[in-house]
């Protein structure tokens, strides 16, 4: 199977980190920035690195940007450049365009102009860390939509020895346990009657307000 080809526009901390990680995983990546120093930094990391201004449609056409399967726009501060770049990429027929949004207003515009995926790394990381600060038993918190998330929670004092059926998580909190991690094993169809053990990790999906009630009553010690 042909490897997916990526292009990353904007090699700041976020774009640079995506570029490094994709390259580390052996994926072909074209690194793009309008700052020569950034481009030089990525010459030996990405498969190719080019200097260009992504708000210039002809420059993007010249490098055949529409042949890339996934383009990541990681221009942060210059919102205008991020929007213009996204419009051009969609106009040129790039299939998947993921864009880093700087704020809610930026995100709204990106939706309207057809960005396929919008990410808010600072906001998302803030949310994940905040949940982890509330309790060490909340290992991760991933937003699925504005109102729904997935939480990864460690079984602590309040759940230990009880089964999912006994805790009646669905009826009591409206959340679903979709998997249980036990050591290196992941059980994707967890038994409702099996007693939970300390350090089992539950993957729970639900509305934020329901997850919040679940966390308060059963996860936070
Ligand atoms: P981070 O927090 O990820 O470091 P940031 O939000 O501060 O990023 P910027 O530094 O504004 O984002 O932009 C990231 C990169 O995008 C910079 O290296 C910048 O040179 C590059 N960049 C900005 N505008 C363009 C453009 N029009 N064409 C190509 N690259 C651009």
PDB file of C-alpha atoms and ligand atoms in Angstrom:
ATOM      1  CA  UNK A   1       0.000   0.000   0.000  1.00  0.00           C
ATOM      2  CA  UNK A   2       1.288   3.484  -0.880  1.00  0.00           C
ATOM      3  CA  UNK A   3       2.140   5.546   2.174  1.00  0.00           C
ATOM      4  CA  UNK A   4      -0.056   8.539   2.897  1.00  0.00           C
ATOM      5  CA  UNK A   5       1.653  11.780   1.976  1.00  0.00           C
ATOM      6  CA  UNK A   6       1.431  14.734   4.332  1.00  0.00           C
ATOM      7  CA  UNK A   7       2.301  18.395   3.994  1.00  0.00           C
ATOM      8  CA  UNK A   8       2.677  20.590   7.069  1.00  0.00           C
ATOM      9  CA  UNK A   9       2.411  24.358   6.569  1.00  0.00           C
ATOM     10  CA  UNK A  10       3.903  26.370   9.433  1.00  0.00           C
ATOM     11  CA  UNK A  11       6.815  24.895  11.359  1.00  0.00           C
ATOM     12  CA  UNK A  12       6.290  26.550  14.747  1.00  0.00           C
ATOM     13  CA  UNK A  13       6.096  24.448  17.909  1.00  0.00           C
ATOM     14  CA  UNK A  14       2.838  22.734  16.894  1.00  0.00           C
ATOM     15  CA  UNK A  15       3.481  22.198  13.169  1.00  0.00           C
ATOM     16  CA  UNK A  16       7.102  21.335  13.893  1.00  0.00           C
ATOM     17  CA  UNK A  17       6.103  18.689  16.386  1.00  0.00           C
ATOM     18  CA  UNK A  18       3.619  17.125  13.930  1.00  0.00           C
ATOM     19  CA  UNK A  19       6.298  17.130  11.265  1.00  0.00           C
ATOM     20  CA  UNK A  20       8.874  15.471  13.540  1.00  0.00           C
ATOM     21  CA  UNK A  21       6.464  12.805  14.744  1.00  0.00           C
ATOM     22  CA  UNK A  22       5.165  11.903  11.264  1.00  0.00           C
ATOM     23  CA  UNK A  23       8.759  11.680  10.015  1.00  0.00           C
ATOM     24  CA  UNK A  24       9.754   9.582  13.028  1.00  0.00           C
ATOM     25  CA  UNK A  25       6.909   7.214  12.150  1.00  0.00           C
ATOM     26  CA  UNK A  26       8.340   6.902   8.640  1.00  0.00           C
ATOM     27  CA  UNK A  27       5.623   8.901   6.877  1.00  0.00           C
ATOM     28  CA  UNK A  28       6.554  11.072   3.901  1.00  0.00           C
ATOM     29  CA  UNK A  29       6.165  14.722   4.916  1.00  0.00           C
ATOM     30  CA  UNK A  30       6.690  17.938   3.029  1.00  0.00           C
ATOM     31  CA  UNK A  31       7.582  20.705   5.491  1.00  0.00           C
ATOM     32  CA  UNK A  32       6.587  24.231   4.419  1.00  0.00           C
ATOM     33  CA  UNK A  33       7.311  27.621   5.942  1.00  0.00           C
ATOM     34  CA  UNK A  34       7.984  31.140   4.702  1.00  0.00           C
ATOM     35  CA  UNK A  35      10.885  31.475   7.116  1.00  0.00           C
ATOM     36  CA  UNK A  36      14.136  30.123   5.705  1.00  0.00           C
ATOM     37  CA  UNK A  37      15.534  29.292   9.133  1.00  0.00           C
ATOM     38  CA  UNK A  38      12.559  27.060   9.913  1.00  0.00           C
ATOM     39  CA  UNK A  39      12.862  25.362   6.544  1.00  0.00           C
ATOM     40  CA  UNK A  40      16.585  24.724   7.081  1.00  0.00           C
ATOM     41  CA  UNK A  41      15.851  23.256  10.491  1.00  0.00           C
ATOM     42  CA  UNK A  42      13.499  20.694   8.919  1.00  0.00           C
ATOM     43  CA  UNK A  43      15.604  19.785   5.871  1.00  0.00           C
ATOM     44  CA  UNK A  44      17.113  16.800   7.625  1.00  0.00           C
ATOM     45  CA  UNK A  45      13.935  15.806   9.431  1.00  0.00           C
ATOM     46  CA  UNK A  46      11.156  15.844   6.813  1.00  0.00           C
ATOM     47  CA  UNK A  47      11.375  14.112   3.425  1.00  0.00           C
ATOM     48  CA  UNK A  48      11.387  17.546   1.771  1.00  0.00           C
ATOM     49  CA  UNK A  49      11.299  21.102   3.050  1.00  0.00           C
ATOM     50  CA  UNK A  50      10.404  24.145   0.974  1.00  0.00           C
ATOM     51  CA  UNK A  51      10.226  27.850   1.587  1.00  0.00           C
ATOM     52  CA  UNK A  52       7.058  29.479   0.323  1.00  0.00           C
ATOM     53  CA  UNK A  53       4.258  31.794   1.321  1.00  0.00           C
ATOM     54  CA  UNK A  54       1.170  29.587   1.541  1.00  0.00           C
ATOM     55  CA  UNK A  55      -1.138  32.533   0.814  1.00  0.00           C
ATOM     56  CA  UNK A  56       0.274  32.517  -2.710  1.00  0.00           C
ATOM     57  CA  UNK A  57      -1.876  30.121  -4.724  1.00  0.00           C
ATOM     58  CA  UNK A  58       0.652  29.738  -7.559  1.00  0.00           C
ATOM     59  CA  UNK A  59       3.391  28.642  -5.167  1.00  0.00           C
ATOM     60  CA  UNK A  60       1.135  25.947  -3.754  1.00  0.00           C
ATOM     61  CA  UNK A  61       0.144  24.834  -7.264  1.00  0.00           C
ATOM     62  CA  UNK A  62       3.805  24.673  -8.303  1.00  0.00           C
ATOM     63  CA  UNK A  63       4.613  22.138  -5.599  1.00  0.00           C
ATOM     64  CA  UNK A  64       1.535  20.063  -6.553  1.00  0.00           C
ATOM     65  CA  UNK A  65      -0.172  20.501  -3.207  1.00  0.00           C
ATOM     66  CA  UNK A  66      -3.389  18.888  -4.467  1.00  0.00           C
ATOM     67  CA  UNK A  67      -1.541  15.548  -4.731  1.00  0.00           C
ATOM     68  CA  UNK A  68      -1.075  15.429  -0.971  1.00  0.00           C
ATOM     69  CA  UNK A  69      -3.601  13.378   0.894  1.00  0.00           C
ATOM     70  CA  UNK A  70      -3.547  15.415   4.055  1.00  0.00           C
ATOM     71  CA  UNK A  71      -2.395  18.992   4.576  1.00  0.00           C
ATOM     72  CA  UNK A  72      -2.001  20.413   8.063  1.00  0.00           C
ATOM     73  CA  UNK A  73      -2.168  24.206   8.411  1.00  0.00           C
ATOM     74  CA  UNK A  74      -0.281  25.085  11.581  1.00  0.00           C
ATOM     75  CA  UNK A  75      -0.069  28.846  11.160  1.00  0.00           C
ATOM     76  CA  UNK A  76      -1.158  30.282  14.454  1.00  0.00           C
ATOM     77  CA  UNK A  77      -0.819  33.980  15.024  1.00  0.00           C
ATOM     78  CA  UNK A  78      -1.474  35.198  11.523  1.00  0.00           C
ATOM     79  CA  UNK A  79      -5.165  34.259  11.377  1.00  0.00           C
ATOM     80  CA  UNK A  80      -5.628  35.915   8.019  1.00  0.00           C
ATOM     81  CA  UNK A  81      -2.853  33.789   6.478  1.00  0.00           C
ATOM     82  CA  UNK A  82      -4.306  30.649   8.046  1.00  0.00           C
ATOM     83  CA  UNK A  83      -7.770  31.377   6.588  1.00  0.00           C
ATOM     84  CA  UNK A  84      -6.489  32.312   3.163  1.00  0.00           C
ATOM     85  CA  UNK A  85      -4.274  29.228   3.023  1.00  0.00           C
ATOM     86  CA  UNK A  86      -7.233  27.011   3.958  1.00  0.00           C
ATOM     87  CA  UNK A  87      -9.454  28.547   1.262  1.00  0.00           C
ATOM     88  CA  UNK A  88      -6.758  28.010  -1.365  1.00  0.00           C
ATOM     89  CA  UNK A  89      -6.147  24.405  -0.301  1.00  0.00           C
ATOM     90  CA  UNK A  90      -9.850  23.557  -0.502  1.00  0.00           C
ATOM     91  CA  UNK A  91     -10.153  25.396  -3.841  1.00  0.00           C
ATOM     92  CA  UNK A  92      -7.272  23.367  -5.206  1.00  0.00           C
ATOM     93  CA  UNK A  93      -9.100  20.196  -4.194  1.00  0.00           C
ATOM     94  CA  UNK A  94      -6.984  18.973  -1.265  1.00  0.00           C
ATOM     95  CA  UNK A  95      -8.988  16.171   0.242  1.00  0.00           C
ATOM     96  CA  UNK A  96      -8.153  16.536   3.922  1.00  0.00           C
ATOM     97  CA  UNK A  97      -7.212  19.850   5.447  1.00  0.00           C
ATOM     98  CA  UNK A  98      -6.628  20.050   9.191  1.00  0.00           C
ATOM     99  CA  UNK A  99      -6.211  23.535  10.629  1.00  0.00           C
ATOM    100  CA  UNK A 100      -5.016  24.801  13.987  1.00  0.00           C
ATOM    101  CA  UNK A 101      -7.487  27.379  15.294  1.00  0.00           C
ATOM    102  CA  UNK A 102      -6.324  30.239  17.434  1.00  0.00           C
ATOM    103  CA  UNK A 103      -9.686  31.119  18.972  1.00  0.00           C
ATOM    104  CA  UNK A 104     -13.439  30.428  18.639  1.00  0.00           C
ATOM    105  CA  UNK A 105     -13.941  33.139  16.040  1.00  0.00           C
ATOM    106  CA  UNK A 106     -11.164  31.662  13.902  1.00  0.00           C
ATOM    107  CA  UNK A 107     -12.745  28.213  14.314  1.00  0.00           C
ATOM    108  CA  UNK A 108     -16.164  29.443  13.099  1.00  0.00           C
ATOM    109  CA  UNK A 109     -14.658  30.875   9.944  1.00  0.00           C
ATOM    110  CA  UNK A 110     -12.638  27.716   9.319  1.00  0.00           C
ATOM    111  CA  UNK A 111     -15.868  25.684   9.528  1.00  0.00           C
ATOM    112  CA  UNK A 112     -17.573  27.954   7.026  1.00  0.00           C
ATOM    113  CA  UNK A 113     -14.766  27.758   4.485  1.00  0.00           C
ATOM    114  CA  UNK A 114     -14.692  23.965   4.577  1.00  0.00           C
ATOM    115  CA  UNK A 115     -11.743  22.969   6.790  1.00  0.00           C
ATOM    116  CA  UNK A 116     -12.142  19.227   7.301  1.00  0.00           C
ATOM    117  CA  UNK A 117     -10.810  19.192  10.827  1.00  0.00           C
ATOM    118  CA  UNK A 118     -10.119  21.994  13.252  1.00  0.00           C
ATOM    119  CA  UNK A 119      -7.846  21.505  16.230  1.00  0.00           C
ATOM    120  CA  UNK A 120      -7.264  23.653  19.306  1.00  0.00           C
ATOM    121  CA  UNK A 121      -4.126  22.172  20.839  1.00  0.00           C
ATOM    122  CA  UNK A 122      -3.808  24.683  23.682  1.00  0.00           C
ATOM    123  CA  UNK A 123      -7.492  24.530  24.645  1.00  0.00           C
ATOM    124  CA  UNK A 124      -7.619  20.719  24.420  1.00  0.00           C
ATOM    125  CA  UNK A 125      -4.447  20.248  26.404  1.00  0.00           C
ATOM    126  CA  UNK A 126      -5.730  22.700  29.018  1.00  0.00           C
ATOM    127  CA  UNK A 127      -8.920  20.686  29.347  1.00  0.00           C
ATOM    128  CA  UNK A 128      -7.094  17.363  29.597  1.00  0.00           C
ATOM    129  CA  UNK A 129      -4.677  18.664  32.205  1.00  0.00           C
ATOM    130  CA  UNK A 130      -7.432  20.321  34.245  1.00  0.00           C
ATOM    131  CA  UNK A 131      -9.255  16.974  34.547  1.00  0.00           C
ATOM    132  CA  UNK A 132      -6.035  15.288  35.552  1.00  0.00           C
ATOM    133  CA  UNK A 133      -5.374  18.011  38.154  1.00  0.00           C
ATOM    134  CA  UNK A 134      -8.840  17.396  39.644  1.00  0.00           C
ATOM    135  CA  UNK A 135      -7.938  13.752  40.228  1.00  0.00           C
ATOM    136  CA  UNK A 136      -4.928  11.584  39.511  1.00  0.00           C
ATOM    137  CA  UNK A 137      -7.458   8.887  38.671  1.00  0.00           C
ATOM    138  CA  UNK A 138      -8.573  10.820  35.577  1.00  0.00           C
ATOM    139  CA  UNK A 139      -5.815   9.862  33.206  1.00  0.00           C
ATOM    140  CA  UNK A 140      -7.059  11.460  30.036  1.00  0.00           C
ATOM    141  CA  UNK A 141      -9.984  13.424  28.672  1.00  0.00           C
ATOM    142  CA  UNK A 142     -10.603  13.687  24.954  1.00  0.00           C
ATOM    143  CA  UNK A 143     -13.185  15.933  23.394  1.00  0.00           C
ATOM    144  CA  UNK A 144     -15.397  14.234  20.768  1.00  0.00           C
ATOM    145  CA  UNK A 145     -17.633  17.220  20.099  1.00  0.00           C
ATOM    146  CA  UNK A 146     -18.648  20.395  21.929  1.00  0.00           C
ATOM    147  CA  UNK A 147     -20.688  18.337  24.381  1.00  0.00           C
ATOM    148  CA  UNK A 148     -19.299  14.811  24.369  1.00  0.00           C
ATOM    149  CA  UNK A 149     -15.987  13.370  25.493  1.00  0.00           C
ATOM    150  CA  UNK A 150     -14.127  10.195  26.281  1.00  0.00           C
ATOM    151  CA  UNK A 151     -12.533   9.882  29.707  1.00  0.00           C
ATOM    152  CA  UNK A 152      -9.887   7.388  30.708  1.00  0.00           C
ATOM    153  CA  UNK A 153     -10.256   6.760  34.440  1.00  0.00           C
ATOM    154  CA  UNK A 154      -8.427   4.547  36.878  1.00  0.00           C
ATOM    155  CA  UNK A 155     -10.499   2.367  39.196  1.00  0.00           C
ATOM    156  CA  UNK A 156      -9.971   3.686  42.697  1.00  0.00           C
ATOM    157  CA  UNK A 157     -11.452   3.171  46.137  1.00  0.00           C
ATOM    158  CA  UNK A 158     -15.060   3.892  45.164  1.00  0.00           C
ATOM    159  CA  UNK A 159     -15.303   1.365  42.294  1.00  0.00           C
ATOM    160  CA  UNK A 160     -12.898  -1.333  43.419  1.00  0.00           C
ATOM    161  CA  UNK A 161     -14.530  -4.783  43.846  1.00  0.00           C
ATOM    162  CA  UNK A 162     -17.808  -3.680  42.282  1.00  0.00           C
ATOM    163  CA  UNK A 163     -18.993  -4.630  38.798  1.00  0.00           C
ATOM    164  CA  UNK A 164     -20.193  -2.282  36.051  1.00  0.00           C
ATOM    165  CA  UNK A 165     -23.687  -3.758  36.511  1.00  0.00           C
ATOM    166  CA  UNK A 166     -23.598  -3.091  40.245  1.00  0.00           C
ATOM    167  CA  UNK A 167     -22.437   0.476  39.725  1.00  0.00           C
ATOM    168  CA  UNK A 168     -25.102   0.781  37.025  1.00  0.00           C
ATOM    169  CA  UNK A 169     -23.022   3.429  35.297  1.00  0.00           C
ATOM    170  CA  UNK A 170     -25.349   3.774  32.300  1.00  0.00           C
ATOM    171  CA  UNK A 171     -28.550   4.201  34.309  1.00  0.00           C
ATOM    172  CA  UNK A 172     -27.007   6.356  37.026  1.00  0.00           C
ATOM    173  CA  UNK A 173     -24.840   8.637  34.931  1.00  0.00           C
ATOM    174  CA  UNK A 174     -25.862   8.133  31.286  1.00  0.00           C
ATOM    175  CA  UNK A 175     -22.257   7.168  30.414  1.00  0.00           C
ATOM    176  CA  UNK A 176     -21.037   3.988  28.738  1.00  0.00           C
ATOM    177  CA  UNK A 177     -17.954   1.971  29.608  1.00  0.00           C
ATOM    178  CA  UNK A 178     -16.697   1.003  26.158  1.00  0.00           C
ATOM    179  CA  UNK A 179     -13.497  -0.758  27.161  1.00  0.00           C
ATOM    180  CA  UNK A 180     -11.397  -1.792  30.147  1.00  0.00           C
ATOM    181  CA  UNK A 181      -7.617  -1.767  30.106  1.00  0.00           C
ATOM    182  CA  UNK A 182      -5.971  -4.310  32.402  1.00  0.00           C
ATOM    183  CA  UNK A 183      -2.202  -4.022  32.158  1.00  0.00           C
ATOM    184  CA  UNK A 184      -1.360  -4.360  28.479  1.00  0.00           C
ATOM    185  CA  UNK A 185      -4.687  -5.957  27.598  1.00  0.00           C
ATOM    186  CA  UNK A 186      -7.668  -4.003  26.336  1.00  0.00           C
ATOM    187  CA  UNK A 187     -11.051  -5.629  26.672  1.00  0.00           C
ATOM    188  CA  UNK A 188     -13.393  -3.935  24.207  1.00  0.00           C
ATOM    189  CA  UNK A 189     -16.500  -5.809  25.294  1.00  0.00           C
ATOM    190  CA  UNK A 190     -16.224  -5.627  29.067  1.00  0.00           C
ATOM    191  CA  UNK A 191     -18.281  -8.043  31.159  1.00  0.00           C
ATOM    192  CA  UNK A 192     -20.889  -6.187  33.174  1.00  0.00           C
ATOM    193  CA  UNK A 193     -20.693  -8.681  36.043  1.00  0.00           C
ATOM    194  CA  UNK A 194     -16.952  -8.854  36.548  1.00  0.00           C
ATOM    195  CA  UNK A 195     -15.588  -7.148  39.645  1.00  0.00           C
ATOM    196  CA  UNK A 196     -13.371  -4.181  38.857  1.00  0.00           C
ATOM    197  CA  UNK A 197      -9.846  -4.256  40.221  1.00  0.00           C
ATOM    198  CA  UNK A 198      -7.731  -1.390  41.495  1.00  0.00           C
ATOM    199  CA  UNK A 199      -5.695   0.005  38.626  1.00  0.00           C
ATOM    200  CA  UNK A 200      -8.081  -1.281  35.944  1.00  0.00           C
ATOM    201  CA  UNK A 201      -8.625   1.587  33.542  1.00  0.00           C
ATOM    202  CA  UNK A 202     -12.097   2.319  32.233  1.00  0.00           C
ATOM    203  CA  UNK A 203     -12.686   4.064  28.919  1.00  0.00           C
ATOM    204  CA  UNK A 204     -15.943   5.914  29.392  1.00  0.00           C
ATOM    205  CA  UNK A 205     -17.889   7.846  26.793  1.00  0.00           C
ATOM    206  CA  UNK A 206     -20.657  10.337  27.483  1.00  0.00           C
ATOM    207  CA  UNK A 207     -21.956  13.884  27.552  1.00  0.00           C
ATOM    208  CA  UNK A 208     -19.604  16.236  29.465  1.00  0.00           C
ATOM    209  CA  UNK A 209     -22.220  16.947  32.141  1.00  0.00           C
ATOM    210  CA  UNK A 210     -22.797  13.194  32.705  1.00  0.00           C
ATOM    211  CA  UNK A 211     -19.071  12.447  32.754  1.00  0.00           C
ATOM    212  CA  UNK A 212     -18.661  15.212  35.277  1.00  0.00           C
ATOM    213  CA  UNK A 213     -21.260  13.617  37.614  1.00  0.00           C
ATOM    214  CA  UNK A 214     -19.636  10.207  37.124  1.00  0.00           C
ATOM    215  CA  UNK A 215     -16.189  11.610  37.944  1.00  0.00           C
ATOM    216  CA  UNK A 216     -17.430  13.441  41.036  1.00  0.00           C
ATOM    217  CA  UNK A 217     -19.272  10.447  42.462  1.00  0.00           C
ATOM    218  CA  UNK A 218     -17.114   7.496  41.504  1.00  0.00           C
ATOM    219  CA  UNK A 219     -13.679   8.617  40.390  1.00  0.00           C
ATOM    220  CA  UNK A 220     -12.513  11.437  42.626  1.00  0.00           C
ATOM    221  CA  UNK A 221     -11.344   9.988  45.928  1.00  0.00           C
TER     222      UNK A 221
HETATM  223  P1  LIG B   1       3.342  27.621  17.715  1.00  0.00           P
HETATM  224  O1  LIG B   1       2.588  27.979  18.963  1.00  0.00           O
HETATM  225  O2  LIG B   1       2.986  26.278  17.162  1.00  0.00           O
HETATM  226  O3  LIG B   1       4.817  27.872  17.788  1.00  0.00           O
HETATM  227  P2  LIG B   1       2.202  29.944  16.612  1.00  0.00           P
HETATM  228  O4  LIG B   1       0.788  29.782  16.983  1.00  0.00           O
HETATM  229  O5  LIG B   1       3.053  30.929  17.374  1.00  0.00           O
HETATM  230  O6  LIG B   1       2.877  28.542  16.568  1.00  0.00           O
HETATM  231  P3  LIG B   1       3.177  31.191  14.295  1.00  0.00           P
HETATM  232  O7  LIG B   1       4.535  31.259  14.896  1.00  0.00           O
HETATM  233  O8  LIG B   1       2.396  32.378  14.054  1.00  0.00           O
HETATM  234  O9  LIG B   1       2.268  30.210  15.088  1.00  0.00           O
HETATM  235  O10 LIG B   1       3.275  30.390  12.935  1.00  0.00           O
HETATM  236  C1  LIG B   1       3.848  29.129  12.845  1.00  0.00           C
HETATM  237  C2  LIG B   1       4.760  29.083  11.629  1.00  0.00           C
HETATM  238  O11 LIG B   1       4.022  29.415  10.461  1.00  0.00           O
HETATM  239  C3  LIG B   1       5.937  30.067  11.705  1.00  0.00           C
HETATM  240  O12 LIG B   1       7.157  29.327  11.585  1.00  0.00           O
HETATM  241  C4  LIG B   1       5.718  30.984  10.525  1.00  0.00           C
HETATM  242  O13 LIG B   1       6.944  31.345   9.887  1.00  0.00           O
HETATM  243  C5  LIG B   1       4.846  30.142   9.595  1.00  0.00           C
HETATM  244  N1  LIG B   1       4.015  30.960   8.708  1.00  0.00           N
HETATM  245  C6  LIG B   1       3.252  32.044   9.044  1.00  0.00           C
HETATM  246  N2  LIG B   1       2.643  32.546   7.954  1.00  0.00           N
HETATM  247  C7  LIG B   1       3.001  31.762   6.906  1.00  0.00           C
HETATM  248  C8  LIG B   1       2.698  31.762   5.509  1.00  0.00           C
HETATM  249  N3  LIG B   1       1.882  32.677   4.973  1.00  0.00           N
HETATM  250  N4  LIG B   1       3.267  30.808   4.735  1.00  0.00           N
HETATM  251  C9  LIG B   1       4.085  29.875   5.260  1.00  0.00           C
HETATM  252  N5  LIG B   1       4.411  29.817   6.562  1.00  0.00           N
HETATM  253  C10 LIG B   1       3.884  30.747   7.382  1.00  0.00           C
END
